[in-house]
Coordinates of C-alpha atoms and ligand atoms in Angstrom, one line a residue:
M1 CA -23.6 -1.9 -14.9
R2 CA -21.2 -5.1 -15.7
I3 CA -18.5 -5.0 -13.1
L4 CA -15.3 -6.2 -12.9
V5 CA -13.5 -7.1 -10.0
T6 CA -10.4 -8.1 -9.4
G7 CA -9.0 -10.6 -6.3
G8 CA -12.7 -11.7 -6.6
A9 CA -12.0 -15.3 -5.7
G10 CA -10.9 -13.5 -1.7
Y11 CA -12.7 -13.2 1.6
I12 CA -13.7 -9.6 1.0
G13 CA -14.0 -10.1 -3.1
C14 CA -16.5 -12.8 -2.3
H15 CA -19.1 -10.9 -0.2
T16 CA -18.9 -8.6 -2.2
C17 CA -19.7 -10.4 -5.5
V18 CA -22.7 -12.1 -3.3
V19 CA -24.4 -8.3 -3.0
L20 CA -23.6 -6.7 -6.2
A21 CA -25.8 -9.7 -7.1
E22 CA -27.7 -9.0 -6.0
R23 CA -28.3 -6.1 -6.3
G24 CA -28.0 -7.2 -10.3
H25 CA -25.0 -6.1 -11.3
Q26 CA -22.7 -8.2 -13.4
I27 CA -20.4 -9.7 -12.3
V28 CA -16.9 -10.8 -14.3
I29 CA -14.2 -12.1 -11.9
A30 CA -10.2 -11.9 -12.4
D31 CA -8.1 -14.0 -10.3
N32 CA -5.0 -15.2 -9.7
F33 CA -6.6 -17.7 -6.9
V34 CA -2.9 -16.3 -5.3
N35 CA -4.5 -16.6 -1.9
S36 CA -8.0 -18.1 -2.9
S37 CA -9.7 -20.8 -4.0
P38 CA -11.4 -21.5 -7.9
L39 CA -13.8 -23.5 -6.1
V40 CA -15.5 -20.2 -4.3
L41 CA -16.9 -19.2 -8.2
Q42 CA -19.3 -22.8 -7.6
R43 CA -20.2 -21.0 -4.4
L44 CA -21.0 -18.4 -5.8
G45 CA -22.9 -19.9 -8.2
R46 CA -24.8 -21.7 -5.4
L47 CA -25.3 -18.2 -3.8
T48 CA -26.7 -16.2 -6.8
Q49 CA -28.5 -18.6 -8.4
K50 CA -26.5 -16.7 -11.3
V51 CA -23.4 -17.4 -13.6
I52 CA -20.5 -15.4 -12.7
A53 CA -18.2 -15.3 -15.2
S54 CA -14.2 -15.4 -14.1
H55 CA -11.0 -15.4 -15.5
R56 CA -7.6 -16.4 -14.4
V57 CA -5.5 -13.7 -14.3
D58 CA -2.8 -12.1 -12.9
L59 CA -2.8 -7.9 -13.2
R60 CA 0.8 -8.0 -13.7
D61 CA -0.1 -9.2 -17.4
H62 CA -0.4 -6.8 -19.8
E63 CA -2.0 -8.5 -22.7
A64 CA -4.0 -10.5 -20.5
L65 CA -5.6 -7.9 -19.3
N66 CA -5.9 -6.2 -22.3
T67 CA -8.0 -9.3 -23.3
L68 CA -10.0 -8.9 -20.7
F69 CA -10.9 -5.1 -21.2
S70 CA -12.1 -6.7 -24.7
T71 CA -13.9 -9.1 -24.7
Y72 CA -16.2 -7.5 -22.5
R73 CA -17.4 -3.7 -22.0
F74 CA -17.1 -2.8 -17.8
D75 CA -18.9 -0.1 -16.3
A76 CA -17.1 -0.3 -13.4
V77 CA -14.0 -1.9 -11.9
V78 CA -14.5 -2.8 -7.6
H79 CA -10.3 -3.8 -7.2
F80 CA -8.9 -6.2 -4.6
A81 CA -6.2 -8.0 -5.5
A82 CA -3.5 -7.5 -3.4
L83 CA -1.2 -8.9 -1.2
K84 CA -2.1 -8.5 1.9
A85 CA -0.1 -9.9 4.8
V86 CA 1.9 -7.1 6.7
G87 CA 5.0 -9.3 8.3
E88 CA 4.8 -10.9 4.9
S89 CA 5.5 -7.4 3.1
C90 CA 8.6 -6.4 6.1
E91 CA 10.0 -9.7 4.3
R92 CA 9.8 -9.3 0.9
P93 CA 8.8 -5.7 0.3
L94 CA 9.7 -6.2 -3.7
D95 CA 7.4 -8.8 -4.4
Y96 CA 4.8 -6.4 -2.3
Y97 CA 5.4 -3.7 -4.4
E98 CA 5.6 -5.6 -7.7
N99 CA 1.8 -7.7 -6.7
N100 CA -0.1 -4.4 -6.0
V101 CA 1.7 -1.4 -7.1
C102 CA 2.7 -2.7 -11.3
G103 CA -0.8 -4.3 -11.1
S104 CA -2.9 -1.4 -10.0
I105 CA -0.9 0.6 -12.7
A106 CA -1.3 -2.2 -15.2
L107 CA -4.6 -2.1 -14.1
L108 CA -5.7 1.4 -14.7
Q109 CA -3.6 1.8 -18.0
A110 CA -6.2 -1.1 -19.7
M111 CA -8.9 1.0 -17.4
V112 CA -7.7 4.1 -20.0
R113 CA -6.9 2.6 -23.0
A114 CA -10.6 0.7 -22.6
K115 CA -12.7 3.8 -21.4
V116 CA -13.2 2.5 -18.3
R117 CA -13.6 5.8 -15.5
R118 CA -14.9 4.3 -12.7
I119 CA -12.9 1.9 -9.4
V120 CA -13.9 1.4 -6.7
F121 CA -10.6 0.6 -4.8
S122 CA -9.5 -1.3 -1.1
S123 CA -7.8 0.7 0.3
S124 CA -6.8 -0.1 4.1
A125 CA -6.3 1.5 7.5
T126 CA -3.0 0.5 7.8
V127 CA -2.5 4.5 5.4
Y128 CA -2.5 6.1 9.1
G129 CA -0.2 4.0 10.4
D130 CA 0.8 4.8 14.5
P131 CA -2.6 7.5 15.2
Q132 CA -2.2 10.2 16.9
Q133 CA -5.5 9.5 18.4
V134 CA -8.5 8.1 17.6
P135 CA -11.5 7.9 16.5
L136 CA -9.7 8.9 12.9
D137 CA -11.4 10.8 10.5
E138 CA -10.2 11.1 6.7
A139 CA -8.4 14.4 7.9
A140 CA -5.9 12.7 9.5
A141 CA -2.6 12.5 8.5
V142 CA -1.3 9.0 5.4
Q143 CA 1.5 7.9 7.1
P144 CA 1.5 3.4 6.7
C145 CA 4.6 2.6 8.9
N146 CA 5.2 -1.1 6.3
P147 CA 5.5 -1.9 3.5
Y148 CA 1.9 -3.1 2.3
G149 CA 1.0 0.0 4.5
R150 CA 2.9 2.1 1.7
T151 CA 1.4 0.2 -1.2
K152 CA -1.9 0.9 -0.2
A153 CA -1.0 4.5 -0.3
M154 CA 0.9 4.7 -3.3
I155 CA -2.1 3.2 -5.7
E156 CA -4.6 5.5 -3.5
Q157 CA -2.1 8.3 -4.7
L158 CA -1.9 6.5 -8.4
I159 CA -5.8 6.7 -8.3
G160 CA -5.8 10.5 -7.0
D161 CA -3.4 11.6 -10.1
L162 CA -5.3 9.4 -12.9
C163 CA -8.8 11.4 -11.4
A164 CA -6.8 14.6 -11.3
S165 CA -5.7 13.6 -15.1
D166 CA -9.1 13.1 -16.2
P167 CA -11.7 14.9 -14.5
M168 CA -14.6 11.6 -16.7
F169 CA -12.0 9.7 -13.9
T170 CA -13.9 8.5 -10.7
A171 CA -12.7 6.9 -7.9
A172 CA -13.5 5.5 -4.7
C173 CA -11.5 4.3 -1.7
L174 CA -12.1 2.6 0.1
R175 CA -9.4 2.5 3.7
Y176 CA -11.3 -0.8 5.6
F177 CA -10.3 -1.3 9.0
N178 CA -11.0 -5.0 10.1
P179 CA -13.8 -7.2 8.6
V180 CA -14.4 -10.2 9.6
G181 CA -16.9 -13.2 10.5
A182 CA -18.9 -14.3 6.9
H183 CA -22.1 -14.9 4.6
P184 CA -24.5 -17.1 6.8
S185 CA -25.0 -19.4 4.8
G186 CA -22.1 -20.8 6.1
L187 CA -20.9 -21.4 1.8
I188 CA -18.2 -18.6 1.9
G189 CA -15.6 -17.2 4.2
E190 CA -12.1 -16.6 5.2
D191 CA -9.3 -18.9 4.7
P192 CA -6.3 -18.1 4.9
S193 CA -3.7 -20.2 3.3
G194 CA -1.0 -21.2 6.6
I195 CA -1.1 -19.8 10.4
P196 CA -3.3 -16.9 9.9
N197 CA -2.1 -13.1 10.1
N198 CA -5.6 -12.2 11.6
L199 CA -7.4 -12.4 15.2
M200 CA -10.6 -13.8 14.2
P201 CA -9.3 -16.7 11.7
Y202 CA -7.0 -18.0 14.4
I203 CA -9.5 -17.6 17.4
C204 CA -11.7 -20.2 14.5
Q205 CA -9.3 -22.6 14.1
V206 CA -8.3 -23.1 17.8
A207 CA -12.8 -23.3 18.7
V208 CA -12.4 -26.0 15.4
G209 CA -9.3 -28.2 16.9
R210 CA -6.9 -27.1 13.8
R211 CA -5.0 -25.1 16.6
E212 CA -3.7 -25.9 20.1
Q213 CA -4.8 -21.9 21.4
L214 CA -4.7 -18.7 20.8
R215 CA -1.6 -16.8 21.4
I216 CA -2.2 -12.7 22.5
F217 CA 0.5 -10.4 21.7
G218 CA 0.1 -7.8 25.1
N219 CA -2.1 -7.0 27.7
D220 CA -0.3 -4.5 29.1
Y221 CA -1.3 -1.9 27.0
P222 CA -2.9 1.2 27.3
T223 CA -6.8 0.0 27.3
A224 CA -8.9 -1.2 29.7
D225 CA -8.3 -4.7 30.0
G226 CA -4.7 -4.6 28.1
T227 CA -5.2 -6.1 24.8
G228 CA -5.1 -4.1 22.6
V229 CA -8.1 -2.3 20.8
R230 CA -9.6 -3.1 16.6
D231 CA -12.7 -1.3 14.8
Y232 CA -13.6 -4.9 13.5
L233 CA -17.2 -4.9 10.9
H234 CA -18.7 -7.3 9.6
V235 CA -18.0 -8.6 5.9
L236 CA -21.4 -8.1 4.5
D237 CA -21.4 -4.9 5.3
L238 CA -18.1 -3.8 4.6
A239 CA -19.7 -5.6 1.0
R240 CA -22.9 -3.5 0.9
A241 CA -20.4 -0.5 0.8
H242 CA -18.8 -0.9 -2.7
A243 CA -22.1 -0.9 -4.4
D244 CA -22.7 1.8 -2.2
A245 CA -19.6 3.5 -3.4
L246 CA -19.8 2.2 -7.3
E247 CA -23.8 4.0 -6.9
Y248 CA -22.5 7.0 -5.1
L249 CA -19.4 7.6 -8.1
A250 CA -22.6 6.6 -11.1
D251 CA -25.1 9.2 -9.2
T252 CA -22.4 11.9 -8.2
G253 CA -19.4 11.7 -10.5
R254 CA -17.9 13.1 -7.3
N255 CA -14.1 11.2 -5.8
L256 CA -14.1 10.0 -2.5
T257 CA -11.9 8.5 0.2
V258 CA -13.9 7.5 2.8
N259 CA -13.6 5.2 6.2
L260 CA -14.6 1.6 6.9
G261 CA -15.6 1.0 10.2
T262 CA -18.4 0.6 13.3
G263 CA -16.3 3.4 15.3
Q264 CA -16.5 1.4 18.0
G265 CA -13.0 0.2 19.5
I266 CA -13.2 -4.0 20.7
S267 CA -10.7 -5.6 22.9
V268 CA -8.8 -8.4 21.9
L269 CA -10.7 -10.2 25.2
Q270 CA -13.7 -8.6 24.4
L271 CA -13.4 -10.7 21.0
L272 CA -12.1 -13.8 22.3
R273 CA -15.8 -13.6 25.1
A274 CA -18.0 -12.7 22.5
F275 CA -17.1 -15.7 20.5
E276 CA -16.3 -18.0 23.3
Q277 CA -20.2 -17.1 23.6
A278 CA -21.1 -17.9 19.9
C279 CA -19.5 -21.0 19.1
G280 CA -20.4 -22.4 23.7
R281 CA -16.6 -23.5 23.7
E282 CA -13.7 -22.3 26.0
I283 CA -10.9 -20.6 24.1
P284 CA -7.4 -21.4 25.6
Y285 CA -5.4 -18.4 24.9
E286 CA -1.4 -17.0 26.3
I287 CA -0.7 -14.0 27.2
V288 CA 3.3 -13.3 24.7
E289 CA 5.0 -10.2 24.5
R290 CA 3.3 -7.8 22.4
R291 CA 4.3 -8.0 18.5
P292 CA 6.8 -4.4 16.8
G293 CA 4.4 -2.6 15.3
D294 CA 1.8 -3.3 16.3
V295 CA -0.7 -0.4 17.8
A296 CA -2.7 0.2 21.3
T297 CA -6.2 1.4 20.0
I298 CA -7.0 2.2 16.7
Y299 CA -10.8 2.6 15.5
A300 CA -12.5 5.0 12.5
D301 CA -14.1 7.4 12.7
P302 CA -17.4 6.5 9.9
T303 CA -19.2 10.1 9.7
L304 CA -18.3 10.6 6.2
A305 CA -19.7 7.4 4.3
A306 CA -22.9 7.8 6.6
S307 CA -23.7 12.0 5.2
T308 CA -21.6 10.7 2.0
L309 CA -22.5 7.1 0.9
G310 CA -26.0 6.9 3.7
W311 CA -23.7 3.7 5.0
R312 CA -23.3 2.7 8.2
T313 CA -22.3 -0.6 9.8
E314 CA -26.0 -3.0 10.7
L315 CA -24.4 -6.3 12.1
D316 CA -22.9 -6.9 15.8
L317 CA -19.9 -8.7 17.2
D318 CA -22.3 -11.4 18.2
A319 CA -23.2 -11.5 14.5
M320 CA -19.7 -11.6 13.3
C321 CA -19.2 -14.1 15.6
R322 CA -21.9 -16.4 15.3
D323 CA -21.5 -16.3 11.3
A324 CA -17.5 -16.8 12.0
W325 CA -18.5 -19.5 13.6
N326 CA -21.1 -20.9 11.5
W327 CA -18.1 -20.7 8.7
Q328 CA -15.7 -22.2 10.0
M329 CA -18.2 -24.7 11.8
S330 CA -18.9 -26.3 8.2
N331 CA -15.9 -25.8 6.2
P332 CA -13.0 -26.6 8.8
D333 CA -10.3 -27.4 6.7
G334 CA -11.9 -23.7 4.4
Y335 CA -11.8 -24.7 0.6
R336 CA -9.2 -27.0 1.0
A337 CA -11.2 -29.9 2.2
L338 CA -13.7 -29.6 -0.7
E339 CA -10.0 -29.0 -3.2
R340 CA -9.3 -32.9 -1.9
V341 CA -12.7 -34.5 -2.5
R342 CA -13.2 -32.6 -6.0
R343 CA -10.5 -32.9 -9.4
I344 CA -10.4 -29.1 -10.1
P345 CA -11.0 -29.3 -13.9
A346 CA -8.4 -28.6 -15.6
L347 CA -9.0 -24.6 -16.6
R348 CA -9.3 -23.7 -20.1
T349 CA -6.6 -21.5 -21.8
R350 CA -7.0 -19.1 -24.5
R351 CA -4.4 -16.6 -25.9
R352 CA -1.2 -18.9 -24.2
G353 CA -2.1 -19.2 -20.6
N354 CA -3.6 -15.5 -19.7
I355 CA -7.1 -16.0 -19.8
A356 CA -8.2 -19.2 -18.6
Q357 CA -11.6 -19.4 -17.5
A358 CA -11.9 -21.0 -14.3
Ligands
LIG1 N1 -9.2 -8.4 5.2 C1 -8.9 -7.3 6.0 O1 -7.8 -7.5 7.0 C2 -7.8 -5.9 4.9 C3 -8.2 -5.3 5.3 C4 -7.8 -3.5 4.7 C5 -7.5 -3.5 3.5 N2 -8.2 -5.0 2.9 C6 -7.8 -5.0 1.7 O2 -8.7 -5.9 0.8 C7 -8.5 -6.6 -0.3 C8 -9.4 -7.7 -0.7 O3 -8.2 -8.9 1.1 P1 -9.3 -9.7 1.6 O4 -8.9 -10.2 3.1 O5 -10.6 -10.2 0.5 O6 -8.0 -11.0 0.3 P2 -7.5 -11.4 -0.2 O7 -6.3 -12.5 -0.2 O8 -8.5 -13.1 0.3 O9 -8.3 -11.3 -1.9 C9 -7.5 -10.5 -3.0 C10 -7.5 -11.7 -3.8 O10 -6.9 -11.2 -4.3 C11 -6.3 -12.5 -5.7 N3 -4.7 -11.7 -6.0 C12 -3.6 -10.9 -5.1 N4 -2.4 -10.3 -5.9 C13 -3.4 -11.1 -8.2 C14 -2.8 -10.6 -8.9 N5 -1.7 -9.9 -9.3 N6 -3.8 -10.6 -9.9 C15 -5.0 -11.5 -9.7 N7 -5.5 -11.7 -8.7 C16 -4.5 -11.2 -7.8 C17 -5.6 -13.2 -4.5 O11 -5.8 -14.5 -5.0 C18 -7.5 -13.1 -3.5 O12 -8.2 -14.0 -4.5 C19 -6.9 -6.6 -0.8 O13 -6.8 -5.3 -1.3 C20 -6.4 -5.9 0.4 O14 -5.4 -5.4 0.7 C21 -8.0 -6.2 3.8

């Protein structure tokens, strides 16, 4: 298939591009690089030994999308592009609704116009909000408790309504739990700008000496060691699920909304200890107040992913920590260090700067 990957230069997107390329798909990336570096594209070229077409496109730019869809004949879209920081979404809710929801509407409109009727969408376990019970299966209530989560729930609804209006339109909404880790080559990985919002990149930056110590938000939760419990999964397992979902849509013509997690809860301290094993050093930490909005325990029931997609996680916590550390050690300052030594070539712009070859 020729697949448009929106947000393909981002953390999960670029790992998925590797898996899709390995399965023989042709990939075109559309990204505005608001939270990623164009240098990812060179790394992807090295990893896949293929030229991956990529365009600097903001999804809210209707004209740019039309040009993209008239330049290529896509068989499917994998839609990652979004802003994703929960805290920031509470501070700048309208930016999140505009970027995530309006961007998705523009994308879906372009797909409808171009008669591209297959989409895999990056949703999130955040749509469940504060869970009533764990493990969480897909029948659990969708009641997100922050603007970011609400954008994901809204986009799921938009896609559902579109599928209902056109039986030829098929979609898989993938509700990710907590992706961590990196490609074992150390060439691509998670590179947050500013202070990391997520635990694993924070631990990595402490381990590599970029930050002094980890702050653990609360050790008085009703969990075995008092710290929060989440469902961490290796980003390559997650990437594989996208390829499986595309094949599922093509083979069955059915829609799907599915959890992607290991089904196992891991506490903050357990993750920290596993990471210390992987990096062979102690990670200093302090316990601070709970963060408002954090829940004690959340992990997936991944049964539906197994029965529909035949998908199960294969990589364990040690592999997640080993690969995250390998990426961080090989790239202590992420892609930024590369940007400093190597000037990014000027982007060649077509159509008033709407689409640029990156
Ligand atoms: N990382 C997680 O923990 C997690 C968990 C659940 C769901 N998700 C979802 O998965 C998707 C990918 O997440 P990620 O961790 O790779 O994030 P990321 O920020 O690394 O990647 C998102 C990419 O989208 C691009 N982008 C954002 N807005 C855009 C726009 N308007 N037009 C074009 N490009 C745009 C960014 O530049 C970036 O490259 C997101 O939709 C996110 O909400 C992530």
